[in-house]
Amino acid sequence: MPLDFSLTPEQEEIRALAHQFAEREIRPVAAEYDEREETPWPVIRKAQEWGLGAAAALPIEYGGGGLDHLTRLLVIEELAWGDAGIAVSISASTLAGAAILAMGTDAQKQRHLGVLCDSSEVRLGALGLTEPESGSDSLALRTTAEKVDGGYLLNGTKQFCTNGGIAEIQVVFASVDLSAGPAGVAAFVVEKGNPGMHQGRKERKLGVRASHTAQVILDDCFVAEDARLGFEASGESRGPGAAGAMATLEETRPGVAAAALGIARAAFEYARDYSLKREQFGKPIGAHQAIAFKLADMATEIDATRLLVWRAGWLANQGLGFAHAEGSMAKLMAGDVAMRTTVEAVQILGGYGYIKDHPVERWMRDAKIYQIWEGTAEIQRLVIARAILGIRI
Ligand SMILES: Cc1cc2nc3c(=O)[nH]c(=O)nc-3n(C[C@H](O)[C@H](O)[C@H](O)COP(=O)(O)OP(=O)(O)OC[C@H]3O[C@@H](n4cnc5c(N)ncnc54)[C@H](O)[C@@H]3O)c2cc1C
């Protein structure tokens, strides 16, 4: 099937809308939220009103906007161009949404996605897979789900949870049978206000500081049987947890890549414009070949990244999946390119790049997480290597 990347008029329109939102509503407040490390509730609310919130990507039948995969990626690139931390706050609920879509029964989707799509107020979602002792080896988790009368008792700690403690619904992965390894993993939805769940330490971060990251503590947290995702559908004691966790990450990786792309583009544009204005040795620094070539490399890598991101969106739109780890390729490339581009942008601004008067130092701090979360760059390489070699490494 030939790849066709020509955008429809509707896609062009929503991309322009997202850009306008980023320019008008995100950029002016980005430094402030970064400085204060605060959740940008009013901006999340406005994004929702503009039809650009997390619900935009969820299916229409559950109250969402029904955006196709590629269009969602266009929106994320623009929001992250505005500011990555705020973009995360706006769209991170899609992680919980993707998990519910991947594993939930129709009744569970109606109930929980309905919460995320409720436009009357801001209601966030969160997903807790990572634990203090299990990060990259995510299925080696220690949180337990003990079967009790009428439901389960969850016990454990979820680490580095985006929106953890402030989300209305929290998808939590836990083991119903530690001796079974990954096969014992199941996913549960815990609703805000459950007395057995509370927020632990709120993390202080290098970047994406407008996004809330915290530990989530589960202490004899009782959930009813129907909180277990897919439970009714499988009818077995083993739910679709492990495969569901992997399916969720596969689904969301292109979005993470699109956000990294947005940061890279922001840094490139800023450095390019600066290089034409700043003069040293009697000419704009952009006219010195060393700087011009940096910009040429940045532009090339950004375009190459966008092709990978759009390919992932296109494949998802065709329902073809990522048989050759195309989602991981996009995420790997985008994270590395965002990091390289932002470091070079700081270099192009010289001393001014290191100073908070310009946003490039913030973008450099923000970029780093894209080589770490939702599978580190090393783990993406592992996934890609397995796909191309066809062997377990
Ligand atoms: C700001 C932030 C937000 C996050 N949000 C969420 C969230 O919402 N939900 C959630 O569940 N998690 C979240 N995470 C967790 C994130 O996904 C993990 O931090 C990440 O997967 C890496 O796990 P780790 O930090 O335990 O590192 P480790 O797994 O301990 O890795 C340490 C280093 O070893 C390398 N490594 C590990 N195994 C291998 C291997 N087999 N081969 C080669 N190298 C290897 C890694 O690449 C890394 O460089 C978040 C993290 C942060 C920092």
Tab-separated table of C-alpha atoms and ligand atoms in Angstrom:
chain	number	residue	atom	x	y	z
A	1	MET	CA	0.000	0.000	0.000
A	2	PRO	CA	1.611	3.328	-0.991
A	3	LEU	CA	2.129	5.722	1.893
A	4	ASP	CA	0.183	8.910	1.437
A	5	PHE	CA	1.110	11.763	3.742
A	6	SER	CA	-0.993	14.462	2.121
A	7	LEU	CA	-3.076	16.009	4.887
A	8	THR	CA	-6.793	16.449	4.421
A	9	PRO	CA	-8.280	19.959	4.781
A	10	GLU	CA	-9.674	18.840	8.180
A	11	GLN	CA	-6.230	17.731	9.335
A	12	GLU	CA	-4.688	21.013	8.167
A	13	GLU	CA	-7.409	22.869	10.028
A	14	ILE	CA	-6.958	21.085	13.352
A	15	ARG	CA	-3.189	21.355	13.061
A	16	ALA	CA	-3.528	25.128	12.586
A	17	LEU	CA	-5.939	25.283	15.527
A	18	ALA	CA	-3.497	23.399	17.771
A	19	HIS	CA	-0.691	25.717	16.680
A	20	GLN	CA	-2.802	28.747	17.459
A	21	PHE	CA	-3.632	27.319	20.876
A	22	ALA	CA	0.041	26.628	21.588
A	23	GLU	CA	1.054	30.138	20.557
A	24	ARG	CA	-1.733	31.940	22.375
A	25	GLU	CA	-2.475	29.839	25.456
A	26	ILE	CA	0.654	27.786	26.152
A	27	ARG	CA	3.772	29.752	25.230
A	28	PRO	CA	2.961	32.865	27.299
A	29	VAL	CA	2.639	30.841	30.538
A	30	ALA	CA	5.174	28.079	29.902
A	31	ALA	CA	8.134	29.559	31.813
A	32	GLU	CA	5.913	30.397	34.767
A	33	TYR	CA	4.522	26.863	35.170
A	34	ASP	CA	8.001	25.422	34.720
A	35	GLU	CA	9.330	27.690	37.445
A	36	ARG	CA	6.487	26.966	39.858
A	37	GLU	CA	6.257	23.217	39.045
A	38	GLU	CA	2.519	23.492	39.048
A	39	THR	CA	-0.232	21.660	37.178
A	40	PRO	CA	-1.656	24.098	34.591
A	41	TRP	CA	-5.335	23.429	35.365
A	42	PRO	CA	-6.679	26.512	33.517
A	43	VAL	CA	-4.727	25.605	30.367
A	44	ILE	CA	-5.908	21.982	30.508
A	45	ARG	CA	-9.453	23.294	30.805
A	46	LYS	CA	-9.016	25.639	27.837
A	47	ALA	CA	-7.517	22.850	25.724
A	48	GLN	CA	-10.617	20.824	26.515
A	49	GLU	CA	-12.814	23.734	25.422
A	50	TRP	CA	-10.888	24.076	22.168
A	51	GLY	CA	-11.430	20.360	21.476
A	52	LEU	CA	-7.708	19.621	21.940
A	53	GLY	CA	-7.778	17.804	25.287
A	54	ALA	CA	-7.055	14.133	25.919
A	55	ALA	CA	-10.664	13.237	25.064
A	56	ALA	CA	-10.148	14.423	21.476
A	57	ALA	CA	-8.311	11.194	20.723
A	58	LEU	CA	-10.847	8.862	22.330
A	59	PRO	CA	-13.561	7.152	20.244
A	60	ILE	CA	-16.783	9.016	19.578
A	61	GLU	CA	-18.905	6.158	20.996
A	62	TYR	CA	-17.456	6.848	24.452
A	63	GLY	CA	-17.871	10.599	24.206
A	64	GLY	CA	-14.484	11.421	22.709
A	65	GLY	CA	-13.558	13.481	19.661
A	66	GLY	CA	-12.663	10.463	17.538
A	67	LEU	CA	-9.493	11.937	16.035
A	68	ASP	CA	-7.620	9.489	13.835
A	69	HIS	CA	-4.079	8.502	14.851
A	70	LEU	CA	-2.196	10.778	12.459
A	71	THR	CA	-4.317	13.803	13.350
A	72	ARG	CA	-3.687	13.154	17.038
A	73	LEU	CA	0.050	13.192	16.347
A	74	LEU	CA	-0.265	16.509	14.506
A	75	VAL	CA	-2.016	17.993	17.543
A	76	ILE	CA	0.557	16.653	20.011
A	77	GLU	CA	3.479	18.042	17.977
A	78	GLU	CA	1.924	21.505	18.073
A	79	LEU	CA	1.060	21.394	21.796
A	80	ALA	CA	4.595	20.282	22.673
A	81	TRP	CA	5.974	22.982	20.371
A	82	GLY	CA	4.171	25.318	22.782
A	83	ASP	CA	5.568	23.615	25.890
A	84	ALA	CA	6.213	19.957	26.585
A	85	GLY	CA	5.282	20.000	30.284
A	86	ILE	CA	1.936	21.644	29.614
A	87	ALA	CA	1.354	19.349	26.622
A	88	VAL	CA	1.897	16.362	28.934
A	89	SER	CA	-0.627	17.733	31.407
A	90	ILE	CA	-3.134	18.201	28.590
A	91	SER	CA	-2.707	14.807	26.989
A	92	ALA	CA	-1.283	12.322	29.534
A	93	SER	CA	-4.739	10.983	30.358
A	94	THR	CA	-4.640	9.227	26.987
A	95	LEU	CA	-2.284	6.699	28.613
A	96	ALA	CA	-5.057	5.532	30.935
A	97	GLY	CA	-7.495	5.810	28.024
A	98	ALA	CA	-5.319	3.585	25.825
A	99	ALA	CA	-5.074	0.971	28.592
A	100	ILE	CA	-8.839	0.914	29.076
A	101	LEU	CA	-9.367	0.688	25.316
A	102	ALA	CA	-6.840	-2.136	25.025
A	103	MET	CA	-8.127	-4.208	27.931
A	104	GLY	CA	-11.568	-3.078	29.052
A	105	THR	CA	-14.928	-4.622	28.344
A	106	ASP	CA	-17.453	-2.406	26.616
A	107	ALA	CA	-19.138	-1.646	29.949
A	108	GLN	CA	-15.770	-0.650	31.455
A	109	LYS	CA	-14.994	1.557	28.455
A	110	GLN	CA	-18.383	3.269	28.705
A	111	ARG	CA	-17.933	3.914	32.401
A	112	HIS	CA	-14.287	4.963	32.639
A	113	LEU	CA	-13.716	6.638	29.272
A	114	GLY	CA	-16.939	8.528	29.946
A	115	VAL	CA	-15.168	10.111	32.942
A	116	LEU	CA	-12.218	11.246	30.807
A	117	CYS	CA	-14.579	12.583	28.131
A	118	ASP	CA	-16.794	14.519	30.548
A	119	SER	CA	-16.486	18.055	29.219
A	120	SER	CA	-18.189	19.701	32.200
A	121	GLU	CA	-14.966	19.658	34.210
A	122	VAL	CA	-11.332	18.589	34.025
A	123	ARG	CA	-10.984	14.957	35.012
A	124	LEU	CA	-7.621	13.349	34.472
A	125	GLY	CA	-6.469	9.789	34.034
A	126	ALA	CA	-3.217	8.172	35.152
A	127	LEU	CA	-1.472	4.892	34.571
A	128	GLY	CA	0.742	3.149	37.102
A	129	LEU	CA	2.977	0.435	35.721
A	130	THR	CA	6.428	1.458	36.999
A	131	GLU	CA	7.431	0.589	40.567
A	132	PRO	CA	10.496	1.405	42.675
A	133	GLU	CA	12.020	-2.008	41.848
A	134	SER	CA	10.639	-2.503	38.337
A	135	GLY	CA	11.161	0.085	35.621
A	136	SER	CA	12.394	-1.196	32.262
A	137	ASP	CA	11.582	-4.720	33.441
A	138	SER	CA	8.071	-3.458	33.974
A	139	LEU	CA	6.314	-6.802	34.219
A	140	ALA	CA	8.491	-7.845	37.155
A	141	LEU	CA	6.217	-5.747	39.336
A	142	ARG	CA	5.675	-6.366	43.047
A	143	THR	CA	2.265	-4.792	43.632
A	144	THR	CA	-0.216	-7.494	44.553
A	145	ALA	CA	-3.921	-7.931	43.923
A	146	GLU	CA	-5.229	-10.426	46.426
A	147	LYS	CA	-8.607	-11.955	45.619
A	148	VAL	CA	-11.052	-11.316	48.442
A	149	ASP	CA	-14.796	-11.550	48.761
A	150	GLY	CA	-16.373	-9.346	46.056
A	151	GLY	CA	-13.129	-7.965	44.683
A	152	TYR	CA	-9.411	-7.466	45.225
A	153	LEU	CA	-7.097	-5.899	47.775
A	154	LEU	CA	-4.281	-3.968	46.113
A	155	ASN	CA	-0.997	-3.421	47.935
A	156	GLY	CA	2.148	-1.783	46.601
A	157	THR	CA	3.787	1.413	45.393
A	158	LYS	CA	3.623	2.883	41.909
A	159	GLN	CA	6.580	5.064	41.038
A	160	PHE	CA	6.836	8.171	38.820
A	161	CYS	CA	3.158	8.242	38.004
A	162	THR	CA	2.122	11.084	35.696
A	163	ASN	CA	-1.039	12.629	37.190
A	164	GLY	CA	-0.653	10.176	40.099
A	165	GLY	CA	-2.778	11.308	43.035
A	166	ILE	CA	-4.592	14.024	41.072
A	167	ALA	CA	-6.287	11.794	38.518
A	168	GLU	CA	-9.945	10.862	38.678
A	169	ILE	CA	-9.174	7.370	37.443
A	170	GLN	CA	-5.946	5.518	37.942
A	171	VAL	CA	-5.135	2.374	35.958
A	172	VAL	CA	-2.911	0.231	38.162
A	173	PHE	CA	-1.041	-2.907	37.159
A	174	ALA	CA	-0.737	-5.546	39.884
A	175	SER	CA	-0.069	-9.253	40.158
A	176	VAL	CA	-2.815	-11.666	41.062
A	177	ASP	CA	-0.166	-14.402	41.334
A	178	LEU	CA	3.466	-13.381	41.849
A	179	SER	CA	4.668	-16.948	41.202
A	180	ALA	CA	3.226	-16.780	37.653
A	181	GLY	CA	5.497	-13.883	36.603
A	182	PRO	CA	4.121	-11.761	33.701
A	183	ALA	CA	1.154	-14.128	33.333
A	184	GLY	CA	-0.036	-13.022	36.760
A	185	VAL	CA	-0.180	-9.348	35.809
A	186	ALA	CA	-3.613	-7.736	35.668
A	187	ALA	CA	-4.876	-4.168	35.366
A	188	PHE	CA	-7.351	-2.448	37.674
A	189	VAL	CA	-9.080	0.893	37.644
A	190	VAL	CA	-8.962	2.680	40.988
A	191	GLU	CA	-11.176	5.695	41.352
A	192	LYS	CA	-10.176	8.895	43.133
A	193	GLY	CA	-11.333	8.970	46.719
A	194	ASN	CA	-10.699	5.281	47.319
A	195	PRO	CA	-9.464	5.329	50.938
A	196	GLY	CA	-6.817	2.682	50.167
A	197	MET	CA	-5.029	4.821	47.572
A	198	HIS	CA	-3.056	7.952	48.309
A	199	GLN	CA	-0.385	10.073	46.754
A	200	GLY	CA	3.163	9.570	47.996
A	201	ARG	CA	6.078	11.848	47.218
A	202	LYS	CA	5.560	14.419	44.472
A	203	GLU	CA	8.732	14.378	42.383
A	204	ARG	CA	10.824	17.471	41.701
A	205	LYS	CA	12.084	17.214	38.157
A	206	LEU	CA	14.684	18.400	35.664
A	207	GLY	CA	12.113	19.083	32.939
A	208	VAL	CA	8.445	18.833	31.972
A	209	ARG	CA	7.890	20.501	35.306
A	210	ALA	CA	4.354	21.631	34.472
A	211	SER	CA	3.436	17.968	34.559
A	212	HIS	CA	2.580	16.322	37.887
A	213	THR	CA	4.631	13.212	38.740
A	214	ALA	CA	4.110	11.357	42.010
A	215	GLN	CA	4.222	8.031	43.793
A	216	VAL	CA	0.895	6.309	44.251
A	217	ILE	CA	0.595	4.185	47.374
A	218	LEU	CA	-1.888	1.318	47.526
A	219	ASP	CA	-2.495	0.205	51.069
A	220	ASP	CA	-5.130	-2.528	51.402
A	221	CYS	CA	-6.928	-0.723	48.590
A	222	PHE	CA	-10.186	-2.566	47.956
A	223	VAL	CA	-11.611	-2.574	44.437
A	224	ALA	CA	-14.666	-4.464	43.254
A	225	GLU	CA	-14.318	-7.365	40.829
A	226	ASP	CA	-15.442	-5.270	37.877
A	227	ALA	CA	-12.524	-2.883	38.431
A	228	ARG	CA	-10.303	-5.520	36.844
A	229	LEU	CA	-9.961	-4.624	33.175
A	230	GLY	CA	-11.261	-7.281	30.807
A	231	PHE	CA	-12.208	-9.565	33.658
A	232	GLU	CA	-15.747	-10.210	32.530
A	233	ALA	CA	-14.619	-10.668	28.948
A	234	SER	CA	-11.982	-13.275	29.757
A	235	GLY	CA	-13.982	-14.953	32.484
A	236	GLU	CA	-10.694	-16.468	33.644
A	237	SER	CA	-8.491	-15.842	36.602
A	238	ARG	CA	-5.812	-14.545	34.201
A	239	GLY	CA	-6.738	-11.190	32.734
A	240	PRO	CA	-5.115	-9.547	29.703
A	241	GLY	CA	-2.701	-7.563	31.894
A	242	ALA	CA	0.795	-8.255	30.535
A	243	ALA	CA	-0.210	-8.186	26.877
A	244	GLY	CA	-2.441	-5.202	27.629
A	245	ALA	CA	0.446	-3.264	29.182
A	246	MET	CA	2.566	-3.854	26.088
A	247	ALA	CA	-0.330	-3.008	23.756
A	248	THR	CA	-0.897	0.222	25.673
A	249	LEU	CA	2.731	1.292	25.314
A	250	GLU	CA	2.794	0.374	21.637
A	251	GLU	CA	-0.277	2.505	21.084
A	252	THR	CA	1.078	5.540	22.914
A	253	ARG	CA	4.725	5.564	21.701
A	254	PRO	CA	4.039	7.511	18.479
A	255	GLY	CA	2.388	10.224	20.591
A	256	VAL	CA	5.463	10.447	22.799
A	257	ALA	CA	7.550	10.713	19.627
A	258	ALA	CA	5.336	13.496	18.262
A	259	ALA	CA	5.827	15.487	21.472
A	260	ALA	CA	9.615	15.130	21.268
A	261	LEU	CA	9.388	16.280	17.660
A	262	GLY	CA	7.501	19.386	18.793
A	263	ILE	CA	10.273	20.273	21.250
A	264	ALA	CA	12.969	19.742	18.594
A	265	ARG	CA	11.133	21.944	16.115
A	266	ALA	CA	10.661	24.705	18.669
A	267	ALA	CA	14.376	24.688	19.498
A	268	PHE	CA	15.421	24.586	15.845
A	269	GLU	CA	13.181	27.517	14.864
A	270	TYR	CA	14.396	29.605	17.796
A	271	ALA	CA	18.074	28.909	17.095
A	272	ARG	CA	17.619	29.537	13.365
A	273	ASP	CA	16.008	32.937	13.948
A	274	TYR	CA	18.624	33.862	16.540
A	275	SER	CA	21.464	32.908	14.203
A	276	LEU	CA	20.239	35.399	11.627
A	277	LYS	CA	20.121	38.266	14.142
A	278	ARG	CA	23.173	37.741	16.335
A	279	GLU	CA	26.355	39.090	14.762
A	280	GLN	CA	29.922	38.143	15.621
A	281	PHE	CA	33.052	38.856	13.568
A	282	GLY	CA	31.044	41.270	11.418
A	283	LYS	CA	28.343	38.911	10.197
A	284	PRO	CA	25.335	36.925	11.479
A	285	ILE	CA	26.502	33.787	13.303
A	286	GLY	CA	24.290	31.800	10.889
A	287	ALA	CA	26.660	32.856	8.122
A	288	HIS	CA	29.523	31.051	9.886
A	289	GLN	CA	29.616	27.591	8.397
A	290	ALA	CA	29.943	25.854	11.770
A	291	ILE	CA	26.577	27.272	12.854
A	292	ALA	CA	24.906	26.924	9.431
A	293	PHE	CA	25.842	23.227	9.303
A	294	LYS	CA	24.451	22.639	12.791
A	295	LEU	CA	21.149	24.121	11.587
A	296	ALA	CA	21.259	22.004	8.421
A	297	ASP	CA	21.696	18.842	10.521
A	298	MET	CA	18.917	19.872	12.881
A	299	ALA	CA	16.472	20.529	10.021
A	300	THR	CA	17.331	17.218	8.343
A	301	GLU	CA	16.918	15.179	11.524
A	302	ILE	CA	13.625	16.870	12.346
A	303	ASP	CA	12.223	16.085	8.887
A	304	ALA	CA	13.424	12.477	9.112
A	305	THR	CA	11.798	12.162	12.532
A	306	ARG	CA	8.518	13.552	11.245
A	307	LEU	CA	8.491	10.958	8.479
A	308	LEU	CA	8.865	8.189	11.075
A	309	VAL	CA	6.184	9.710	13.303
A	310	TRP	CA	3.763	10.137	10.418
A	311	ARG	CA	4.497	6.616	9.175
A	312	ALA	CA	3.534	5.279	12.611
A	313	GLY	CA	0.321	7.338	12.512
A	314	TRP	CA	-0.434	6.188	8.984
A	315	LEU	CA	0.127	2.511	9.860
A	316	ALA	CA	-2.121	2.859	12.911
A	317	ASN	CA	-4.798	4.508	10.764
A	318	GLN	CA	-4.674	1.561	8.347
A	319	GLY	CA	-4.990	-0.835	11.304
A	320	LEU	CA	-1.702	-2.441	10.237
A	321	GLY	CA	0.058	-2.304	13.622
A	322	PHE	CA	3.816	-2.052	14.087
A	323	ALA	CA	5.111	-5.411	12.856
A	324	HIS	CA	8.606	-3.972	12.398
A	325	ALA	CA	8.652	-1.896	15.595
A	326	GLU	CA	7.792	1.273	13.687
A	327	GLY	CA	6.339	2.892	16.832
A	328	SER	CA	9.562	2.248	18.745
A	329	MET	CA	11.628	3.541	15.815
A	330	ALA	CA	9.694	6.805	15.857
A	331	LYS	CA	10.033	7.137	19.633
A	332	LEU	CA	13.750	6.298	19.644
A	333	MET	CA	14.595	8.690	16.845
A	334	ALA	CA	12.427	11.500	18.203
A	335	GLY	CA	13.871	11.308	21.722
A	336	ASP	CA	17.448	11.328	20.475
A	337	VAL	CA	16.788	14.097	17.941
A	338	ALA	CA	15.008	16.253	20.541
A	339	MET	CA	17.993	15.894	22.858
A	340	ARG	CA	20.606	16.629	20.166
A	341	THR	CA	18.625	19.521	18.710
A	342	THR	CA	18.031	21.246	22.027
A	343	VAL	CA	21.672	20.861	23.099
A	344	GLU	CA	22.749	22.398	19.774
A	345	ALA	CA	20.186	25.175	20.133
A	346	VAL	CA	21.711	26.129	23.486
A	347	GLN	CA	25.146	26.055	21.825
A	348	ILE	CA	23.987	28.326	19.008
A	349	LEU	CA	22.742	30.882	21.526
A	350	GLY	CA	26.052	30.680	23.382
A	351	GLY	CA	25.922	32.124	26.903
A	352	TYR	CA	22.413	33.441	26.262
A	353	GLY	CA	21.246	29.873	25.653
A	354	TYR	CA	22.210	29.025	29.219
A	355	ILE	CA	20.167	31.856	30.683
A	356	LYS	CA	16.469	31.665	31.500
A	357	ASP	CA	15.664	34.759	29.417
A	358	HIS	CA	15.526	32.391	26.448
A	359	PRO	CA	13.437	29.183	26.374
A	360	VAL	CA	16.106	26.900	24.893
A	361	GLU	CA	17.519	25.835	28.265
A	362	ARG	CA	13.996	24.753	29.295
A	363	TRP	CA	13.539	22.841	26.058
A	364	MET	CA	16.881	21.101	26.648
A	365	ARG	CA	15.726	20.073	30.137
A	366	ASP	CA	12.352	18.959	28.766
A	367	ALA	CA	13.858	16.890	25.941
A	368	LYS	CA	15.740	14.490	28.216
A	369	ILE	CA	12.671	12.652	29.495
A	370	TYR	CA	11.811	11.557	25.938
A	371	GLN	CA	14.858	9.261	26.030
A	372	ILE	CA	13.606	7.765	29.285
A	373	TRP	CA	9.859	7.389	29.740
A	374	GLU	CA	7.518	4.872	28.132
A	375	GLY	CA	10.578	2.706	27.548
A	376	THR	CA	14.094	4.142	27.579
A	377	ALA	CA	16.099	4.586	24.372
A	378	GLU	CA	17.910	1.346	25.253
A	379	ILE	CA	14.614	-0.518	25.587
A	380	GLN	CA	13.403	0.889	22.236
A	381	ARG	CA	16.628	-0.419	20.658
A	382	LEU	CA	15.915	-3.786	22.280
A	383	VAL	CA	12.397	-3.867	20.815
A	384	ILE	CA	13.681	-2.855	17.361
A	385	ALA	CA	16.553	-5.359	17.492
A	386	ARG	CA	14.160	-8.174	18.384
A	387	ALA	CA	11.901	-7.188	15.471
A	388	ILE	CA	14.702	-7.099	12.898
A	389	LEU	CA	16.599	-10.140	14.152
A	390	GLY	CA	13.591	-12.252	15.017
A	391	ILE	CA	15.343	-13.613	18.089
A	392	ARG	CA	15.028	-12.953	21.809
A	393	ILE	CA	17.956	-10.831	23.005
B	1	LIG	C1	8.724	12.250	34.743
B	1	LIG	C2	8.381	10.806	34.637
B	1	LIG	C3	7.075	10.421	34.371
B	1	LIG	C4	6.743	9.078	34.267
B	1	LIG	N1	5.428	8.708	34.074
B	1	LIG	C5	5.095	7.401	34.196
B	1	LIG	C6	3.716	7.005	34.209
B	1	LIG	O1	2.800	7.829	34.073
B	1	LIG	N2	3.431	5.690	34.403
B	1	LIG	C7	4.394	4.752	34.569
B	1	LIG	O2	4.065	3.581	34.732
B	1	LIG	N3	5.709	5.090	34.526
B	1	LIG	C8	6.076	6.389	34.369
B	1	LIG	N4	7.398	6.750	34.374
B	1	LIG	C9	8.413	5.709	34.514
B	1	LIG	C10	9.291	5.510	33.291
B	1	LIG	O3	8.580	4.892	32.270
B	1	LIG	C11	10.534	4.724	33.764
B	1	LIG	O4	11.325	5.633	34.535
B	1	LIG	C12	11.331	4.147	32.635
B	1	LIG	O5	10.619	3.123	31.997
B	1	LIG	C13	12.672	3.592	33.079
B	1	LIG	O6	12.587	2.822	34.256
B	1	LIG	P1	13.574	3.125	35.489
B	1	LIG	O7	13.521	4.581	35.727
B	1	LIG	O8	13.252	2.215	36.595
B	1	LIG	O9	15.027	2.808	34.912
B	1	LIG	P2	15.749	1.370	34.912
B	1	LIG	O10	14.864	0.346	34.313
B	1	LIG	O11	16.325	1.107	36.254
B	1	LIG	O12	16.939	1.632	33.873
B	1	LIG	C14	18.155	2.274	34.248
B	1	LIG	C15	19.064	2.241	33.014
B	1	LIG	O13	19.346	0.880	32.625
B	1	LIG	C16	18.984	0.675	31.260
B	1	LIG	N5	18.477	-0.686	31.079
B	1	LIG	C17	17.579	-1.355	31.821
B	1	LIG	N6	17.348	-2.568	31.321
B	1	LIG	C18	18.129	-2.677	30.216
B	1	LIG	C19	18.350	-3.701	29.229
B	1	LIG	N7	17.676	-4.863	29.263
B	1	LIG	N8	19.218	-3.455	28.221
B	1	LIG	C20	19.859	-2.270	28.155
B	1	LIG	N9	19.705	-1.273	29.049
B	1	LIG	C21	18.850	-1.476	30.055
B	1	LIG	C22	17.904	1.722	31.007
B	1	LIG	O14	17.770	1.980	29.620
B	1	LIG	C23	18.433	2.910	31.806
B	1	LIG	O15	19.403	3.587	31.048
B	1	LIG	C24	7.756	8.090	34.417
B	1	LIG	C25	9.074	8.480	34.678
B	1	LIG	C26	9.384	9.808	34.799
B	1	LIG	C27	10.810	10.182	35.122
